[in-house]
Structures are given as C-alpha cells and as structure tokens.
Amino acid sequence: GEEALAAAGQVVQRGSVTSTMRGGIGGRLVRVYERPIRLRVEIDYPGAETEVRILDGGRGWRNGGEASGPMYRSMLLQAARLGMPAVLSEFRASLEDRGTVARVGRERRMLALSFHRGLEVIAEIDPETGHVLRSEGTISSPDGEVTLRFATEYSDFREVEGILVPFHEVNWAQGRRTGETQLESVKFETELPPGTFHPPIEKADEPEVRRTRS
C-alpha cells in the first residue's frame, strides 16, 4: 500500500553474497538505498579490498573513481530493483503491459518501464499475491547494437516493520547465473549518516616544509 511505500524510502540491508566468478566464494554485503535514486553497495570478500559502489542520481562511483557507461547504468538498474514496488507505483502512467510469461508452471504478469535512455526494467508479478518474483534489466548502447541483460529472482519473503521484503536473490547476466544474495537484516531508516552517497575525499598531501638555517 501507499503507506508502506512511503515508509520504505530509506533502507539498510546486510547479508552474504556468493559469486560464481569467484568460484562460489562468499562475501559480506551492505546495501543502502534511498528513494528515488541513491544507492551504496559495499562487498567484502576474504583477502580482497572492499568494493564500494555509490550512486547519487546523475553521478556514480566505483572504488572512489567516477563510473560511466555500463557500470553507471548497471547501478541505475540495481537502484530501480531495490525500489521496485515504489518505482512501479510512481511511474504507473508510463508502464507498458507485456502480457504474461509462464515460469515454474505458473503465469506471471509482466510490466515494463523505460526509465532512462537505453535502460529498461521488466517486473514479473504474481497475479495472486502481487509479489514481484523476478526483474529483468536491459542496458542498450545508443546505436542498439549491444544489449546487456541482467535478471534477479526473488524469494524468501519476510515482513519487516509491516513491509514485505525478499530476503533471497539469485542473479543472472546474459542468461548465466552469476551468484546469489541472502539478506540477514533489513532496517528502514528515517535518517542516514551524512556522506553515505558521496565518495570519500582523499586528503591532499601535506605541503613540504623546507627548513633554512639562519
């Protein structure tokens, strides 16, 4: 409902993540989302530096460096997925009905939204429960020759502070399974720490002090 969507404007999620590209090694995950389009993701794998991705509307960063192209757009898609019910509600006038698709012997309703040039997200919804069970994001190059497809399947729905949250996700890229996420805690915040969605500012080197003999 509208009240639940309003209460879910800021959320902090913590859990574990596994990556097939890392041989199934598990890592720790922290995700912070703020509506409408702010995101911070920290992933910490054993023996590796913590990966930090930040999205603040029209700008994005990865490990402190400016992100552009597919990396920036992939963060836009991830933010849209985290805010899926609210995104669908906010842009309901722009949604396109794509009919139904059958998965696991049951039909799902498909709603598509083009929310940025070359970006599209499709939500697959269970018509009985209204749950978003899968989302698919598409990133297309300006000329349309290159298309990247990312999908996420949702399960293990739990109620947190009166809001239904999927605690388990399975991720796919170009039709290949890339890993999964298992949330352990979800907290809806009223205020986030300052600088959450800004990259760290590197301290300038202290000026060299030259000493002269008098």
PDB file of C-alpha atoms in Angstrom:
ATOM      1  CA  GLY A   1       0.000   0.000   0.000  1.00  0.00           C
ATOM      2  CA  GLU A   2       0.924   3.668  -0.254  1.00  0.00           C
ATOM      3  CA  GLU A   3       1.744   3.922   3.470  1.00  0.00           C
ATOM      4  CA  ALA A   4       4.186   1.015   3.273  1.00  0.00           C
ATOM      5  CA  LEU A   5       5.864   2.502   0.201  1.00  0.00           C
ATOM      6  CA  ALA A   6       6.274   5.835   1.968  1.00  0.00           C
ATOM      7  CA  ALA A   7       7.888   4.107   4.961  1.00  0.00           C
ATOM      8  CA  ALA A   8      10.374   2.267   2.737  1.00  0.00           C
ATOM      9  CA  GLY A   9      12.096   5.362   1.391  1.00  0.00           C
ATOM     10  CA  GLN A  10      15.411   4.602   3.126  1.00  0.00           C
ATOM     11  CA  VAL A  11      16.674   1.116   3.873  1.00  0.00           C
ATOM     12  CA  VAL A  12      19.860  -0.592   5.035  1.00  0.00           C
ATOM     13  CA  GLN A  13      20.344  -4.263   4.144  1.00  0.00           C
ATOM     14  CA  ARG A  14      23.079  -6.582   5.411  1.00  0.00           C
ATOM     15  CA  GLY A  15      23.811 -10.145   4.408  1.00  0.00           C
ATOM     16  CA  SER A  16      26.039 -12.521   2.474  1.00  0.00           C
ATOM     17  CA  VAL A  17      26.772 -12.825  -1.228  1.00  0.00           C
ATOM     18  CA  THR A  18      28.347 -15.548  -3.354  1.00  0.00           C
ATOM     19  CA  SER A  19      29.826 -15.057  -6.806  1.00  0.00           C
ATOM     20  CA  THR A  20      30.284 -17.743  -9.448  1.00  0.00           C
ATOM     21  CA  MET A  21      33.051 -15.616 -10.986  1.00  0.00           C
ATOM     22  CA  ARG A  22      34.950 -16.027  -7.710  1.00  0.00           C
ATOM     23  CA  GLY A  23      34.427 -19.775  -7.602  1.00  0.00           C
ATOM     24  CA  GLY A  24      31.474 -19.584  -5.224  1.00  0.00           C
ATOM     25  CA  ILE A  25      33.425 -17.771  -2.507  1.00  0.00           C
ATOM     26  CA  GLY A  26      31.177 -15.988  -0.035  1.00  0.00           C
ATOM     27  CA  GLY A  27      31.472 -12.364   0.988  1.00  0.00           C
ATOM     28  CA  ARG A  28      29.758  -9.817   3.183  1.00  0.00           C
ATOM     29  CA  LEU A  29      27.288  -7.316   1.734  1.00  0.00           C
ATOM     30  CA  VAL A  30      25.899  -3.979   2.865  1.00  0.00           C
ATOM     31  CA  ARG A  31      23.362  -2.132   0.706  1.00  0.00           C
ATOM     32  CA  VAL A  32      21.918   1.288   1.430  1.00  0.00           C
ATOM     33  CA  TYR A  33      19.105   2.653  -0.721  1.00  0.00           C
ATOM     34  CA  GLU A  34      17.331   5.995  -0.635  1.00  0.00           C
ATOM     35  CA  ARG A  35      14.475   6.914  -2.904  1.00  0.00           C
ATOM     36  CA  PRO A  36      14.347   7.999  -5.617  1.00  0.00           C
ATOM     37  CA  ILE A  37      17.760   7.007  -6.994  1.00  0.00           C
ATOM     38  CA  ARG A  38      20.563   6.855  -4.433  1.00  0.00           C
ATOM     39  CA  LEU A  39      22.495   3.688  -3.683  1.00  0.00           C
ATOM     40  CA  ARG A  40      25.566   2.499  -1.809  1.00  0.00           C
ATOM     41  CA  VAL A  41      26.846  -1.079  -2.060  1.00  0.00           C
ATOM     42  CA  GLU A  42      29.805  -2.489  -0.140  1.00  0.00           C
ATOM     43  CA  ILE A  43      31.037  -6.026  -0.847  1.00  0.00           C
ATOM     44  CA  ASP A  44      33.832  -7.543   1.198  1.00  0.00           C
ATOM     45  CA  TYR A  45      35.408 -10.820   0.021  1.00  0.00           C
ATOM     46  CA  PRO A  46      38.103 -12.580   2.075  1.00  0.00           C
ATOM     47  CA  GLY A  47      41.596 -11.487   1.067  1.00  0.00           C
ATOM     48  CA  ALA A  48      40.370  -8.678  -1.173  1.00  0.00           C
ATOM     49  CA  GLU A  49      39.779  -4.970  -0.782  1.00  0.00           C
ATOM     50  CA  THR A  50      36.213  -3.926  -0.065  1.00  0.00           C
ATOM     51  CA  GLU A  51      34.400  -2.989  -3.258  1.00  0.00           C
ATOM     52  CA  VAL A  52      32.331   0.186  -2.911  1.00  0.00           C
ATOM     53  CA  ARG A  53      29.770   1.334  -5.455  1.00  0.00           C
ATOM     54  CA  ILE A  54      27.908   4.607  -4.982  1.00  0.00           C
ATOM     55  CA  LEU A  55      25.089   6.151  -6.996  1.00  0.00           C
ATOM     56  CA  ASP A  56      23.857   9.675  -6.339  1.00  0.00           C
ATOM     57  CA  GLY A  57      21.321  10.431  -9.034  1.00  0.00           C
ATOM     58  CA  GLY A  58      23.184  11.532 -12.145  1.00  0.00           C
ATOM     59  CA  ARG A  59      26.639  10.513 -10.891  1.00  0.00           C
ATOM     60  CA  GLY A  60      28.193   7.237  -9.828  1.00  0.00           C
ATOM     61  CA  TRP A  61      31.493   5.983  -8.433  1.00  0.00           C
ATOM     62  CA  ARG A  62      33.211   2.634  -8.095  1.00  0.00           C
ATOM     63  CA  ASN A  63      36.001   2.347  -5.539  1.00  0.00           C
ATOM     64  CA  GLY A  64      36.341   6.126  -5.499  1.00  0.00           C
ATOM     65  CA  GLY A  65      36.645   6.562  -9.265  1.00  0.00           C
ATOM     66  CA  GLU A  66      33.940   8.071 -11.449  1.00  0.00           C
ATOM     67  CA  ALA A  67      31.709   5.433 -13.023  1.00  0.00           C
ATOM     68  CA  SER A  68      30.277   5.882 -16.505  1.00  0.00           C
ATOM     69  CA  GLY A  69      28.821   3.815 -19.326  1.00  0.00           C
ATOM     70  CA  PRO A  70      27.624   0.289 -18.471  1.00  0.00           C
ATOM     71  CA  MET A  71      28.933   0.468 -14.872  1.00  0.00           C
ATOM     72  CA  TYR A  72      26.913   3.597 -14.107  1.00  0.00           C
ATOM     73  CA  ARG A  73      23.827   2.221 -15.838  1.00  0.00           C
ATOM     74  CA  SER A  74      24.075  -1.093 -14.002  1.00  0.00           C
ATOM     75  CA  MET A  75      23.880   0.835 -10.721  1.00  0.00           C
ATOM     76  CA  LEU A  76      20.789   2.632 -12.007  1.00  0.00           C
ATOM     77  CA  LEU A  77      19.196  -0.747 -12.659  1.00  0.00           C
ATOM     78  CA  GLN A  78      20.148  -2.034  -9.219  1.00  0.00           C
ATOM     79  CA  ALA A  79      18.612   1.023  -7.569  1.00  0.00           C
ATOM     80  CA  ALA A  80      15.444   0.522  -9.594  1.00  0.00           C
ATOM     81  CA  ARG A  81      15.283  -3.115  -8.500  1.00  0.00           C
ATOM     82  CA  LEU A  82      15.671  -2.250  -4.812  1.00  0.00           C
ATOM     83  CA  GLY A  83      12.884   0.302  -5.075  1.00  0.00           C
ATOM     84  CA  MET A  84      10.773  -1.802  -7.409  1.00  0.00           C
ATOM     85  CA  PRO A  85       7.268  -1.509  -5.894  1.00  0.00           C
ATOM     86  CA  ALA A  86       7.660   2.251  -5.406  1.00  0.00           C
ATOM     87  CA  VAL A  87       9.156   2.706  -8.875  1.00  0.00           C
ATOM     88  CA  LEU A  88       6.222   0.887 -10.477  1.00  0.00           C
ATOM     89  CA  SER A  89       3.773   2.978  -8.480  1.00  0.00           C
ATOM     90  CA  GLU A  90       5.485   6.299  -9.206  1.00  0.00           C
ATOM     91  CA  PHE A  91       5.691   5.693 -12.957  1.00  0.00           C
ATOM     92  CA  ARG A  92       2.434   3.795 -13.347  1.00  0.00           C
ATOM     93  CA  ALA A  93       1.337   6.085 -16.182  1.00  0.00           C
ATOM     94  CA  SER A  94       4.436   5.076 -18.185  1.00  0.00           C
ATOM     95  CA  LEU A  95       4.215   1.316 -17.616  1.00  0.00           C
ATOM     96  CA  GLU A  96       3.778  -0.983 -20.578  1.00  0.00           C
ATOM     97  CA  ASP A  97       1.804  -4.195 -20.238  1.00  0.00           C
ATOM     98  CA  ARG A  98       3.853  -7.026 -21.757  1.00  0.00           C
ATOM     99  CA  GLY A  99       1.249  -9.717 -21.159  1.00  0.00           C
ATOM    100  CA  THR A 100       2.145 -12.890 -19.283  1.00  0.00           C
ATOM    101  CA  VAL A 101       5.029 -15.324 -19.039  1.00  0.00           C
ATOM    102  CA  ALA A 102       4.939 -18.873 -17.665  1.00  0.00           C
ATOM    103  CA  ARG A 103       7.592 -19.891 -15.140  1.00  0.00           C
ATOM    104  CA  VAL A 104       7.576 -22.958 -12.918  1.00  0.00           C
ATOM    105  CA  GLY A 105       4.186 -23.896 -14.341  1.00  0.00           C
ATOM    106  CA  ARG A 106       2.506 -20.622 -13.356  1.00  0.00           C
ATOM    107  CA  GLU A 107       1.769 -17.436 -15.246  1.00  0.00           C
ATOM    108  CA  ARG A 108       3.158 -14.082 -14.194  1.00  0.00           C
ATOM    109  CA  ARG A 109       2.127 -10.618 -15.309  1.00  0.00           C
ATOM    110  CA  MET A 110       4.867  -8.532 -16.935  1.00  0.00           C
ATOM    111  CA  LEU A 111       5.126  -4.753 -16.589  1.00  0.00           C
ATOM    112  CA  ALA A 112       7.892  -2.867 -18.425  1.00  0.00           C
ATOM    113  CA  LEU A 113       9.313   0.567 -17.729  1.00  0.00           C
ATOM    114  CA  SER A 114      11.808   2.548 -19.813  1.00  0.00           C
ATOM    115  CA  PHE A 115      13.200   4.974 -17.249  1.00  0.00           C
ATOM    116  CA  HIS A 116      16.418   6.175 -18.843  1.00  0.00           C
ATOM    117  CA  ARG A 117      17.820   6.309 -22.372  1.00  0.00           C
ATOM    118  CA  GLY A 118      18.743   2.738 -23.318  1.00  0.00           C
ATOM    119  CA  LEU A 119      17.537   1.334 -19.979  1.00  0.00           C
ATOM    120  CA  GLU A 120      14.511  -0.834 -19.400  1.00  0.00           C
ATOM    121  CA  VAL A 121      13.319  -2.906 -16.463  1.00  0.00           C
ATOM    122  CA  ILE A 122      10.619  -5.577 -16.565  1.00  0.00           C
ATOM    123  CA  ALA A 123       8.885  -6.771 -13.401  1.00  0.00           C
ATOM    124  CA  GLU A 124       7.275 -10.209 -13.307  1.00  0.00           C
ATOM    125  CA  ILE A 125       4.412 -10.165 -10.823  1.00  0.00           C
ATOM    126  CA  ASP A 126       2.446 -12.999  -9.259  1.00  0.00           C
ATOM    127  CA  PRO A 127      -1.186 -12.069 -10.066  1.00  0.00           C
ATOM    128  CA  GLU A 128      -2.448 -13.801  -6.907  1.00  0.00           C
ATOM    129  CA  THR A 129      -0.129 -12.252  -4.314  1.00  0.00           C
ATOM    130  CA  GLY A 130       1.104  -9.144  -6.116  1.00  0.00           C
ATOM    131  CA  HIS A 131       4.691 -10.095  -5.265  1.00  0.00           C
ATOM    132  CA  VAL A 132       7.461  -9.155  -7.698  1.00  0.00           C
ATOM    133  CA  LEU A 133       9.110 -12.554  -8.258  1.00  0.00           C
ATOM    134  CA  ARG A 134      11.622 -11.566 -10.916  1.00  0.00           C
ATOM    135  CA  SER A 135      13.017  -8.459 -12.555  1.00  0.00           C
ATOM    136  CA  GLU A 136      14.979  -8.148 -15.767  1.00  0.00           C
ATOM    137  CA  GLY A 137      17.008  -5.097 -16.658  1.00  0.00           C
ATOM    138  CA  THR A 138      18.287  -4.263 -20.124  1.00  0.00           C
ATOM    139  CA  ILE A 139      21.117  -1.890 -20.997  1.00  0.00           C
ATOM    140  CA  SER A 140      21.353  -0.973 -24.675  1.00  0.00           C
ATOM    141  CA  SER A 141      24.035   1.063 -26.412  1.00  0.00           C
ATOM    142  CA  PRO A 142      22.913   4.271 -28.170  1.00  0.00           C
ATOM    143  CA  ASP A 143      23.044   2.536 -31.554  1.00  0.00           C
ATOM    144  CA  GLY A 144      21.190  -0.510 -30.227  1.00  0.00           C
ATOM    145  CA  GLU A 145      23.897  -2.910 -31.374  1.00  0.00           C
ATOM    146  CA  VAL A 146      24.986  -4.002 -27.875  1.00  0.00           C
ATOM    147  CA  THR A 147      22.452  -5.182 -25.298  1.00  0.00           C
ATOM    148  CA  LEU A 148      23.232  -6.436 -21.807  1.00  0.00           C
ATOM    149  CA  ARG A 149      20.581  -8.272 -19.825  1.00  0.00           C
ATOM    150  CA  PHE A 150      20.559  -8.699 -16.054  1.00  0.00           C
ATOM    151  CA  ALA A 151      17.929 -10.631 -14.114  1.00  0.00           C
ATOM    152  CA  THR A 152      17.159 -11.147 -10.433  1.00  0.00           C
ATOM    153  CA  GLU A 153      14.813 -13.737  -8.946  1.00  0.00           C
ATOM    154  CA  TYR A 154      13.268 -13.035  -5.540  1.00  0.00           C
ATOM    155  CA  SER A 155      12.137 -15.439  -2.815  1.00  0.00           C
ATOM    156  CA  ASP A 156      12.054 -15.923   0.966  1.00  0.00           C
ATOM    157  CA  PHE A 157       9.636 -13.044   1.512  1.00  0.00           C
ATOM    158  CA  ARG A 158       9.503 -11.790   5.107  1.00  0.00           C
ATOM    159  CA  GLU A 159       7.665  -8.977   6.801  1.00  0.00           C
ATOM    160  CA  VAL A 160       9.872  -6.251   8.301  1.00  0.00           C
ATOM    161  CA  GLU A 161       8.161  -3.390  10.117  1.00  0.00           C
ATOM    162  CA  GLY A 162       4.988  -4.173   8.206  1.00  0.00           C
ATOM    163  CA  ILE A 163       6.747  -4.199   4.828  1.00  0.00           C
ATOM    164  CA  LEU A 164       7.291  -7.352   2.768  1.00  0.00           C
ATOM    165  CA  VAL A 165      10.926  -7.877   1.753  1.00  0.00           C
ATOM    166  CA  PRO A 166      12.522 -10.680  -0.337  1.00  0.00           C
ATOM    167  CA  PHE A 167      15.484 -11.972   1.680  1.00  0.00           C
ATOM    168  CA  HIS A 168      16.901 -14.194  -1.063  1.00  0.00           C
ATOM    169  CA  GLU A 169      18.011 -13.189  -4.564  1.00  0.00           C
ATOM    170  CA  VAL A 170      19.519 -15.145  -7.447  1.00  0.00           C
ATOM    171  CA  ASN A 171      21.294 -13.025 -10.051  1.00  0.00           C
ATOM    172  CA  TRP A 172      21.832 -13.659 -13.762  1.00  0.00           C
ATOM    173  CA  ALA A 173      23.759 -11.857 -16.512  1.00  0.00           C
ATOM    174  CA  GLN A 174      23.346 -12.641 -20.191  1.00  0.00           C
ATOM    175  CA  GLY A 175      21.458 -15.800 -19.240  1.00  0.00           C
ATOM    176  CA  ARG A 176      24.189 -17.100 -16.928  1.00  0.00           C
ATOM    177  CA  ARG A 177      23.857 -17.385 -13.186  1.00  0.00           C
ATOM    178  CA  THR A 178      26.342 -15.039 -11.529  1.00  0.00           C
ATOM    179  CA  GLY A 179      25.596 -15.556  -7.839  1.00  0.00           C
ATOM    180  CA  GLU A 180      23.090 -15.098  -5.065  1.00  0.00           C
ATOM    181  CA  THR A 181      22.401 -12.877  -2.093  1.00  0.00           C
ATOM    182  CA  GLN A 182      20.969 -13.861   1.282  1.00  0.00           C
ATOM    183  CA  LEU A 183      19.917 -10.989   3.493  1.00  0.00           C
ATOM    184  CA  GLU A 184      20.275 -11.308   7.244  1.00  0.00           C
ATOM    185  CA  SER A 185      18.894  -7.971   8.396  1.00  0.00           C
ATOM    186  CA  VAL A 186      16.788  -5.213   6.879  1.00  0.00           C
ATOM    187  CA  LYS A 187      16.163  -1.906   8.616  1.00  0.00           C
ATOM    188  CA  PHE A 188      14.123   1.033   7.381  1.00  0.00           C
ATOM    189  CA  GLU A 189      15.774   4.256   8.472  1.00  0.00           C
ATOM    190  CA  THR A 190      14.461   7.764   8.966  1.00  0.00           C
ATOM    191  CA  GLU A 191      17.915   9.311   8.688  1.00  0.00           C
ATOM    192  CA  LEU A 192      21.188   8.130   7.149  1.00  0.00           C
ATOM    193  CA  PRO A 193      24.719   9.267   8.072  1.00  0.00           C
ATOM    194  CA  PRO A 194      25.988  12.322   6.146  1.00  0.00           C
ATOM    195  CA  GLY A 195      28.115  11.398   3.154  1.00  0.00           C
ATOM    196  CA  THR A 196      26.517   7.984   2.671  1.00  0.00           C
ATOM    197  CA  PHE A 197      26.121   8.612  -1.056  1.00  0.00           C
ATOM    198  CA  HIS A 198      29.343  10.505  -1.685  1.00  0.00           C
ATOM    199  CA  PRO A 199      32.781   9.002  -2.381  1.00  0.00           C
ATOM    200  CA  PRO A 200      35.496   9.513   0.241  1.00  0.00           C
ATOM    201  CA  ILE A 201      37.534  12.657  -0.227  1.00  0.00           C
ATOM    202  CA  GLU A 202      41.205  11.902  -0.450  1.00  0.00           C
ATOM    203  CA  LYS A 203      43.328  14.034   1.811  1.00  0.00           C
ATOM    204  CA  ALA A 204      45.713  16.253  -0.061  1.00  0.00           C
ATOM    205  CA  ASP A 205      49.376  15.657   0.581  1.00  0.00           C
ATOM    206  CA  GLU A 206      50.717  17.962   3.227  1.00  0.00           C
ATOM    207  CA  PRO A 207      52.980  20.613   1.730  1.00  0.00           C
ATOM    208  CA  GLU A 208      56.650  20.000   2.205  1.00  0.00           C
ATOM    209  CA  VAL A 209      58.144  22.233   4.880  1.00  0.00           C
ATOM    210  CA  ARG A 210      61.604  23.459   3.971  1.00  0.00           C
ATOM    211  CA  ARG A 211      63.864  24.473   6.769  1.00  0.00           C
ATOM    212  CA  THR A 212      66.612  27.001   6.237  1.00  0.00           C
ATOM    213  CA  ARG A 213      69.469  27.823   8.513  1.00  0.00           C
ATOM    214  CA  SER A 214      69.624  31.353   9.808  1.00  0.00           C
TER     215      SER A 214
END
